[in-house]
Amino acid sequence: MHKPKLIQELKKKHSNLKNSQISDIIDTILNSIEESLIKNQPVEIRNFGRLSIKEVKEKHNARNPKTGEIIYVPKREKVYFKISKYLKILINSE
């Protein structure tokens, strides 16, 4: 779902809010999540899931799939999402 569609859905439920207010709320939530992840703090949203940062180890013998050449890949961090049990049940029940 894209942001404009999300704004439309929230507008249906909260008709007293303006689109710009809804957009500001969404931006504030997403910015808060970004800031927490940058500080390496996990973000848990009940009944949805947990976002956290995990470190990917460096690889000394990775291969370039196009050329087959052995390359070095430095360690890095990535965002990891773990789905909640509630959401997993909802998704798998349909």
A tleap script that builds the chain and sets N, CA, C and O, in Angstrom:
source leaprc.protein.ff14SB
mol = sequence {
  NMET HIE LYS PRO LYS LEU ILE GLN GLU LEU
  LYS LYS LYS HIE SER ASN LEU LYS ASN SER
  GLN ILE SER ASP ILE ILE ASP THR ILE LEU
  ASN SER ILE GLU GLU SER LEU ILE LYS ASN
  GLN PRO VAL GLU ILE ARG ASN PHE GLY ARG
  LEU SER ILE LYS GLU VAL LYS GLU LYS HIE
  ASN ALA ARG ASN PRO LYS THR GLY GLU ILE
  ILE TYR VAL PRO LYS ARG GLU LYS VAL TYR
  PHE LYS ILE SER LYS TYR LEU LYS ILE LEU
  ILE ASN SER CGLU
}
set mol.1.N position { 0.849 -1.174 0.000 }
set mol.1.CA position { 0.000 0.000 0.000 }
set mol.1.C position { 0.895 1.238 0.000 }
set mol.1.O position { 1.855 1.322 0.767 }
set mol.2.N position { 0.576 2.178 -0.854 }
set mol.2.CA position { 1.327 3.421 -0.943 }
set mol.2.C position { 0.736 4.449 0.021 }
set mol.2.O position { -0.391 4.307 0.495 }
set mol.3.N position { 1.520 5.478 0.294 }
set mol.3.CA position { 1.108 6.492 1.259 }
set mol.3.C position { -0.229 7.162 0.895 }
set mol.3.O position { -1.060 7.334 1.787 }
set mol.4.N position { -0.479 7.548 -0.369 }
set mol.4.CA position { -1.780 8.154 -0.679 }
set mol.4.C position { -2.966 7.231 -0.381 }
set mol.4.O position { -4.014 7.690 0.071 }
set mol.5.N position { -2.798 5.948 -0.633 }
set mol.5.CA position { -3.863 4.979 -0.342 }
set mol.5.C position { -4.072 4.867 1.169 }
set mol.5.O position { -5.204 4.764 1.640 }
set mol.6.N position { -2.971 4.888 1.922 }
set mol.6.CA position { -3.048 4.836 3.377 }
set mol.6.C position { -3.770 6.071 3.905 }
set mol.6.O position { -4.589 5.966 4.818 }
set mol.7.N position { -3.477 7.226 3.345 }
set mol.7.CA position { -4.155 8.462 3.750 }
set mol.7.C position { -5.655 8.358 3.472 }
set mol.7.O position { -6.466 8.774 4.299 }
set mol.8.N position { -6.026 7.809 2.325 }
set mol.8.CA position { -7.446 7.637 1.992 }
set mol.8.C position { -8.146 6.719 2.987 }
set mol.8.O position { -9.258 7.004 3.434 }
set mol.9.N position { -7.487 5.614 3.329 }
set mol.9.CA position { -8.086 4.666 4.278 }
set mol.9.C position { -8.270 5.307 5.651 }
set mol.9.O position { -9.302 5.112 6.293 }
set mol.10.N position { -7.277 6.069 6.105 }
set mol.10.CA position { -7.398 6.735 7.398 }
set mol.10.C position { -8.435 7.845 7.353 }
set mol.10.O position { -9.110 8.106 8.349 }
set mol.11.N position { -8.564 8.495 6.214 }
set mol.11.CA position { -9.564 9.562 6.050 }
set mol.11.C position { -10.977 8.989 6.179 }
set mol.11.O position { -11.862 9.649 6.724 }
set mol.12.N position { -11.198 7.761 5.680 }
set mol.12.CA position { -12.504 7.116 5.809 }
set mol.12.C position { -12.867 6.886 7.277 }
set mol.12.O position { -14.019 7.057 7.674 }
set mol.13.N position { -11.877 6.501 8.069 }
set mol.13.CA position { -12.123 6.198 9.477 }
set mol.13.C position { -12.157 7.448 10.347 }
set mol.13.O position { -12.841 7.478 11.370 }
set mol.14.N position { -11.413 8.487 9.940 }
set mol.14.CA position { -11.312 9.721 10.731 }
set mol.14.C position { -11.597 10.909 9.817 }
set mol.14.O position { -10.685 11.640 9.431 }
set mol.15.N position { -12.851 11.090 9.482 }
set mol.15.CA position { -13.233 12.121 8.516 }
set mol.15.C position { -13.034 13.537 9.039 }
set mol.15.O position { -13.025 14.486 8.256 }
set mol.16.N position { -12.875 13.693 10.349 }
set mol.16.CA position { -12.664 15.021 10.910 }
set mol.16.C position { -11.235 15.534 10.698 }
set mol.16.O position { -10.976 16.722 10.891 }
set mol.17.N position { -10.314 14.666 10.308 }
set mol.17.CA position { -8.932 15.073 10.059 }
set mol.17.C position { -8.727 15.443 8.593 }
set mol.17.O position { -9.338 14.862 7.696 }
set mol.18.N position { -7.862 16.414 8.375 }
set mol.18.CA position { -7.509 16.809 7.007 }
set mol.18.C position { -6.438 15.865 6.479 }
set mol.18.O position { -5.719 15.228 7.249 }
set mol.19.N position { -6.341 15.785 5.152 }
set mol.19.CA position { -5.316 14.934 4.535 }
set mol.19.C position { -3.912 15.353 4.969 }
set mol.19.O position { -3.053 14.499 5.187 }
set mol.20.N position { -3.676 16.650 5.095 }
set mol.20.CA position { -2.348 17.119 5.507 }
set mol.20.C position { -2.038 16.700 6.939 }
set mol.20.O position { -0.888 16.399 7.260 }
set mol.21.N position { -3.052 16.678 7.802 }
set mol.21.CA position { -2.843 16.239 9.184 }
set mol.21.C position { -2.515 14.748 9.224 }
set mol.21.O position { -1.616 14.318 9.947 }
set mol.22.N position { -3.244 13.979 8.450 }
set mol.22.CA position { -2.990 12.535 8.393 }
set mol.22.C position { -1.593 12.273 7.857 }
set mol.22.O position { -0.875 11.418 8.375 }
set mol.23.N position { -1.204 13.011 6.816 }
set mol.23.CA position { 0.134 12.853 6.250 }
set mol.23.C position { 1.211 13.192 7.274 }
set mol.23.O position { 2.228 12.503 7.353 }
set mol.24.N position { 0.998 14.252 8.061 }
set mol.24.CA position { 1.951 14.625 9.108 }
set mol.24.C position { 2.054 13.539 10.175 }
set mol.24.O position { 3.145 13.258 10.672 }
set mol.25.N position { 0.934 12.933 10.526 }
set mol.25.CA position { 0.929 11.855 11.526 }
set mol.25.C position { 1.736 10.664 11.011 }
set mol.25.O position { 2.557 10.105 11.738 }
set mol.26.N position { 1.501 10.280 9.762 }
set mol.26.CA position { 2.225 9.154 9.166 }
set mol.26.C position { 3.722 9.461 9.116 }
set mol.26.O position { 4.542 8.608 9.457 }
set mol.27.N position { 4.079 10.675 8.692 }
set mol.27.CA position { 5.492 11.072 8.627 }
set mol.27.C position { 6.145 11.039 10.000 }
set mol.27.O position { 7.289 10.605 10.136 }
set mol.28.N position { 5.418 11.498 11.026 }
set mol.28.CA position { 5.947 11.495 12.390 }
set mol.28.C position { 6.209 10.069 12.871 }
set mol.28.O position { 7.246 9.797 13.477 }
set mol.29.N position { 5.281 9.170 12.603 }
set mol.29.CA position { 5.452 7.769 13.007 }
set mol.29.C position { 6.661 7.162 12.308 }
set mol.29.O position { 7.503 6.534 12.950 }
set mol.30.N position { 6.748 7.349 10.988 }
set mol.30.CA position { 7.859 6.764 10.231 }
set mol.30.C position { 9.204 7.370 10.635 }
set mol.30.O position { 10.204 6.656 10.706 }
set mol.31.N position { 9.238 8.673 10.898 }
set mol.31.CA position { 10.477 9.316 11.340 }
set mol.31.C position { 10.901 8.797 12.713 }
set mol.31.O position { 12.091 8.616 12.968 }
set mol.32.N position { 9.934 8.558 13.594 }
set mol.32.CA position { 10.254 8.009 14.920 }
set mol.32.C position { 10.846 6.611 14.798 }
set mol.32.O position { 11.793 6.271 15.508 }
set mol.33.N position { 10.292 5.802 13.902 }
set mol.33.CA position { 10.825 4.456 13.676 }
set mol.33.C position { 12.243 4.549 13.117 }
set mol.33.O position { 13.135 3.829 13.567 }
set mol.34.N position { 12.455 5.428 12.141 }
set mol.34.CA position { 13.795 5.610 11.561 }
set mol.34.C position { 14.804 6.013 12.622 }
set mol.34.O position { 15.894 5.445 12.692 }
set mol.35.N position { 14.448 6.997 13.455 }
set mol.35.CA position { 15.368 7.479 14.486 }
set mol.35.C position { 15.721 6.383 15.475 }
set mol.35.O position { 16.876 6.260 15.882 }
set mol.36.N position { 14.741 5.589 15.862 }
set mol.36.CA position { 15.001 4.491 16.797 }
set mol.36.C position { 15.947 3.464 16.187 }
set mol.36.O position { 16.867 2.994 16.855 }
set mol.37.N position { 15.726 3.115 14.922 }
set mol.37.CA position { 16.583 2.126 14.275 }
set mol.37.C position { 17.999 2.671 14.085 }
set mol.37.O position { 18.967 1.922 14.216 }
set mol.38.N position { 18.131 3.956 13.779 }
set mol.38.CA position { 19.459 4.565 13.646 }
set mol.38.C position { 20.209 4.489 14.971 }
set mol.38.O position { 21.425 4.297 14.989 }
set mol.39.N position { 19.482 4.641 16.084 }
set mol.39.CA position { 20.092 4.539 17.416 }
set mol.39.C position { 20.257 3.081 17.860 }
set mol.39.O position { 20.669 2.815 18.989 }
set mol.40.N position { 19.935 2.143 16.969 }
set mol.40.CA position { 20.031 0.708 17.237 }
set mol.40.C position { 19.073 0.270 18.343 }
set mol.40.O position { 19.376 -0.646 19.108 }
set mol.41.N position { 17.918 0.928 18.424 }
set mol.41.CA position { 16.879 0.560 19.375 }
set mol.41.C position { 15.764 -0.153 18.621 }
set mol.41.O position { 15.281 0.368 17.615 }
set mol.42.N position { 15.344 -1.324 19.075 }
set mol.42.CA position { 14.266 -2.039 18.382 }
set mol.42.C position { 12.934 -1.304 18.515 }
set mol.42.O position { 12.706 -0.576 19.481 }
set mol.43.N position { 12.067 -1.505 17.533 }
set mol.43.CA position { 10.734 -0.908 17.528 }
set mol.43.C position { 9.723 -2.051 17.520 }
set mol.43.O position { 9.719 -2.882 16.612 }
set mol.44.N position { 8.877 -2.085 18.530 }
set mol.44.CA position { 7.872 -3.136 18.621 }
set mol.44.C position { 6.487 -2.521 18.504 }
set mol.44.O position { 6.129 -1.617 19.259 }
set mol.45.N position { 5.718 -3.018 17.555 }
set mol.45.CA position { 4.349 -2.579 17.371 }
set mol.45.C position { 3.472 -3.784 17.683 }
set mol.45.O position { 3.467 -4.765 16.939 }
set mol.46.N position { 2.736 -3.708 18.775 }
set mol.46.CA position { 1.931 -4.845 19.241 }
set mol.46.C position { 0.986 -5.327 18.156 }
set mol.46.O position { 0.403 -4.528 17.423 }
set mol.47.N position { 0.844 -6.615 18.063 }
set mol.47.CA position { -0.011 -7.301 17.084 }
set mol.47.C position { 0.417 -7.055 15.641 }
set mol.47.O position { -0.341 -7.353 14.718 }
set mol.48.N position { 1.603 -6.523 15.432 }
set mol.48.CA position { 2.119 -6.337 14.070 }
set mol.48.C position { 3.486 -6.991 13.930 }
set mol.48.O position { 3.665 -7.894 13.111 }
set mol.49.N position { 4.451 -6.538 14.728 }
set mol.49.CA position { 5.770 -7.137 14.658 }
set mol.49.C position { 6.828 -6.267 15.311 }
set mol.49.O position { 6.531 -5.266 15.962 }
set mol.50.N position { 8.066 -6.680 15.116 }
set mol.50.CA position { 9.204 -6.011 15.727 }
set mol.50.C position { 10.253 -5.739 14.668 }
set mol.50.O position { 10.617 -6.632 13.903 }
set mol.51.N position { 10.739 -4.509 14.619 }
set mol.51.CA position { 11.825 -4.105 13.726 }
set mol.51.C position { 13.077 -3.928 14.563 }
set mol.51.O position { 13.042 -3.297 15.619 }
set mol.52.N position { 14.173 -4.481 14.093 }
set mol.52.CA position { 15.439 -4.317 14.800 }
set mol.52.C position { 16.579 -4.331 13.790 }
set mol.52.O position { 16.385 -4.642 12.614 }
set mol.53.N position { 17.756 -3.991 14.267 }
set mol.53.CA position { 18.949 -3.966 13.432 }
set mol.53.C position { 19.769 -5.220 13.724 }
set mol.53.O position { 20.025 -5.548 14.882 }
set mol.54.N position { 20.174 -5.909 12.679 }
set mol.54.CA position { 21.059 -7.064 12.818 }
set mol.54.C position { 22.307 -6.821 12.005 }
set mol.54.O position { 22.267 -6.197 10.945 }
set mol.55.N position { 23.418 -7.321 12.515 }
set mol.55.CA position { 24.695 -7.174 11.819 }
set mol.55.C position { 24.928 -8.385 10.919 }
set mol.55.O position { 24.784 -9.529 11.352 }
set mol.56.N position { 25.287 -8.124 9.670 }
set mol.56.CA position { 25.627 -9.176 8.725 }
set mol.56.C position { 27.149 -9.268 8.713 }
set mol.56.O position { 27.833 -8.268 8.495 }
set mol.57.N position { 27.676 -10.464 8.946 }
set mol.57.CA position { 29.117 -10.646 9.013 }
set mol.57.C position { 29.781 -10.370 7.671 }
set mol.57.O position { 29.155 -10.469 6.616 }
set mol.58.N position { 31.058 -10.022 7.734 }
set mol.58.CA position { 31.820 -9.809 6.504 }
set mol.58.C position { 32.077 -11.156 5.819 }
set mol.58.O position { 32.137 -12.203 6.464 }
set mol.59.N position { 32.223 -11.094 4.512 }
set mol.59.CA position { 32.493 -12.311 3.744 }
set mol.59.C position { 33.773 -12.099 2.954 }
set mol.59.O position { 33.903 -11.131 2.204 }
set mol.60.N position { 34.712 -13.011 3.130 }
set mol.60.CA position { 35.991 -12.907 2.428 }
set mol.60.C position { 35.991 -13.657 1.105 }
set mol.60.O position { 36.845 -13.411 0.252 }
set mol.61.N position { 35.053 -14.558 0.929 }
set mol.61.CA position { 35.069 -15.371 -0.290 }
set mol.61.C position { 33.722 -15.357 -1.006 }
set mol.61.O position { 33.290 -16.382 -1.533 }
set mol.62.N position { 33.058 -14.203 -1.029 }
set mol.62.CA position { 31.805 -14.090 -1.771 }
set mol.62.C position { 32.124 -14.036 -3.262 }
set mol.62.O position { 33.232 -13.674 -3.657 }
set mol.63.N position { 31.161 -14.391 -4.066 }
set mol.63.CA position { 31.375 -14.385 -5.516 }
set mol.63.C position { 30.450 -13.394 -6.201 }
set mol.63.O position { 29.283 -13.246 -5.837 }
set mol.64.N position { 30.997 -12.726 -7.195 }
set mol.64.CA position { 30.195 -11.886 -8.065 }
set mol.64.C position { 29.439 -12.838 -8.989 }
set mol.64.O position { 30.068 -13.565 -9.758 }
set mol.65.N position { 28.100 -12.854 -8.934 }
set mol.65.CA position { 27.357 -13.830 -9.734 }
set mol.65.C position { 27.502 -13.625 -11.240 }
set mol.65.O position { 27.327 -14.567 -12.013 }
set mol.66.N position { 27.816 -12.420 -11.656 }
set mol.66.CA position { 27.930 -12.149 -13.087 }
set mol.66.C position { 29.249 -12.648 -13.654 }
set mol.66.O position { 29.289 -13.250 -14.727 }
set mol.67.N position { 30.339 -12.389 -12.914 }
set mol.67.CA position { 31.663 -12.739 -13.431 }
set mol.67.C position { 32.267 -13.978 -12.773 }
set mol.67.O position { 33.191 -14.582 -13.319 }
set mol.68.N position { 31.749 -14.358 -11.600 }
set mol.68.CA position { 32.313 -15.488 -10.877 }
set mol.68.C position { 33.548 -15.117 -10.078 }
set mol.68.O position { 34.145 -15.973 -9.425 }
set mol.69.N position { 33.937 -13.854 -10.122 }
set mol.69.CA position { 35.129 -13.373 -9.416 }
set mol.69.C position { 34.891 -13.387 -7.905 }
set mol.69.O position { 33.797 -13.049 -7.451 }
set mol.70.N position { 35.891 -13.770 -7.130 }
set mol.70.CA position { 35.798 -13.749 -5.674 }
set mol.70.C position { 35.988 -12.306 -5.213 }
set mol.70.O position { 36.934 -11.629 -5.615 }
set mol.71.N position { 35.063 -11.850 -4.358 }
set mol.71.CA position { 35.119 -10.482 -3.873 }
set mol.71.C position { 34.987 -10.463 -2.359 }
set mol.71.O position { 34.564 -11.444 -1.749 }
set mol.72.N position { 35.352 -9.339 -1.762 }
set mol.72.CA position { 35.219 -9.126 -0.318 }
set mol.72.C position { 33.974 -8.279 -0.079 }
set mol.72.O position { 33.786 -7.243 -0.718 }
set mol.73.N position { 33.124 -8.727 0.847 }
set mol.73.CA position { 31.933 -7.973 1.222 }
set mol.73.C position { 32.101 -7.577 2.691 }
set mol.73.O position { 32.154 -8.451 3.557 }
set mol.74.N position { 32.188 -6.271 2.989 }
set mol.74.CA position { 32.385 -5.846 4.384 }
set mol.74.C position { 31.141 -6.093 5.232 }
set mol.74.O position { 30.042 -6.283 4.710 }
set mol.75.N position { 31.338 -6.086 6.558 }
set mol.75.CA position { 30.186 -6.271 7.441 }
set mol.75.C position { 29.265 -5.063 7.287 }
set mol.75.O position { 29.704 -3.959 6.965 }
set mol.76.N position { 27.982 -5.304 7.526 }
set mol.76.CA position { 27.001 -4.243 7.396 }
set mol.76.C position { 25.837 -4.534 8.323 }
set mol.76.O position { 25.744 -5.614 8.907 }
set mol.77.N position { 24.962 -3.569 8.449 }
set mol.77.CA position { 23.775 -3.751 9.264 }
set mol.77.C position { 22.546 -3.733 8.369 }
set mol.77.O position { 22.514 -3.045 7.349 }
set mol.78.N position { 21.540 -4.496 8.761 }
set mol.78.CA position { 20.304 -4.506 7.993 }
set mol.78.C position { 19.129 -4.496 8.955 }
set mol.78.O position { 19.252 -4.874 10.120 }
set mol.79.N position { 17.992 -4.057 8.443 }
set mol.79.CA position { 16.774 -4.042 9.241 }
set mol.79.C position { 16.160 -5.434 9.180 }
set mol.79.O position { 16.016 -6.019 8.106 }
set mol.80.N position { 15.807 -5.944 10.330 }
set mol.80.CA position { 15.225 -7.271 10.458 }
set mol.80.C position { 13.805 -7.104 10.997 }
set mol.80.O position { 13.593 -6.373 11.965 }
set mol.81.N position { 12.834 -7.773 10.379 }
set mol.81.CA position { 11.441 -7.718 10.822 }
set mol.81.C position { 10.995 -9.092 11.279 }
set mol.81.O position { 11.136 -10.078 10.556 }
set mol.82.N position { 10.458 -9.147 12.480 }
set mol.82.CA position { 9.894 -10.397 12.991 }
set mol.82.C position { 8.400 -10.181 13.186 }
set mol.82.O position { 7.978 -9.323 13.962 }
set mol.83.N position { 7.615 -10.967 12.475 }
set mol.83.CA position { 6.167 -10.834 12.499 }
set mol.83.C position { 5.617 -11.310 13.844 }
set mol.83.O position { 6.157 -12.238 14.447 }
set mol.84.N position { 4.541 -10.672 14.311 }
set mol.84.CA position { 3.933 -11.092 15.571 }
set mol.84.C position { 3.125 -12.370 15.360 }
set mol.84.O position { 2.721 -12.685 14.241 }
set mol.85.N position { 2.898 -13.091 16.439 }
set mol.85.CA position { 2.103 -14.320 16.351 }
set mol.85.C position { 0.693 -14.011 15.873 }
set mol.85.O position { 0.123 -14.762 15.081 }
set mol.86.N position { 0.132 -12.908 16.352 }
set mol.86.CA position { -1.229 -12.517 15.980 }
set mol.86.C position { -1.335 -12.278 14.479 }
set mol.86.O position { -2.255 -12.784 13.836 }
set mol.87.N position { -0.407 -11.515 13.915 }
set mol.87.CA position { -0.437 -11.233 12.473 }
set mol.87.C position { -0.174 -12.490 11.660 }
set mol.87.O position { -0.769 -12.681 10.599 }
set mol.88.N position { 0.706 -13.340 12.144 }
set mol.88.CA position { 0.989 -14.599 11.455 }
set mol.88.C position { -0.256 -15.469 11.367 }
set mol.88.O position { -0.527 -16.075 10.331 }
set mol.89.N position { -1.009 -15.527 12.452 }
set mol.89.CA position { -2.263 -16.293 12.470 }
set mol.89.C position { -3.264 -15.690 11.483 }
set mol.89.O position { -3.916 -16.423 10.740 }
set mol.90.N position { -3.391 -14.356 11.469 }
set mol.90.CA position { -4.305 -13.700 10.544 }
set mol.90.C position { -3.958 -13.987 9.088 }
set mol.90.O position { -4.839 -14.267 8.276 }
set mol.91.N position { -2.679 -13.916 8.767 }
set mol.91.CA position { -2.236 -14.130 7.394 }
set mol.91.C position { -2.443 -15.574 6.978 }
set mol.91.O position { -2.880 -15.834 5.857 }
set mol.92.N position { -2.139 -16.512 7.851 }
set mol.92.CA position { -2.217 -17.926 7.503 }
set mol.92.C position { -3.615 -18.515 7.590 }
set mol.92.O position { -3.847 -19.628 7.118 }
set mol.93.N position { -4.558 -17.778 8.193 }
set mol.93.CA position { -5.903 -18.319 8.332 }
set mol.93.C position { -6.742 -18.154 7.065 }
set mol.93.O position { -7.765 -18.820 6.909 }
set mol.94.N position { -6.322 -17.283 6.176 }
set mol.94.CA position { -7.113 -17.039 4.965 }
set mol.94.C position { -6.634 -17.852 3.802 }
set mol.94.O position { -7.195 -17.760 2.710 }
savepdb mol mol.pdb
quit
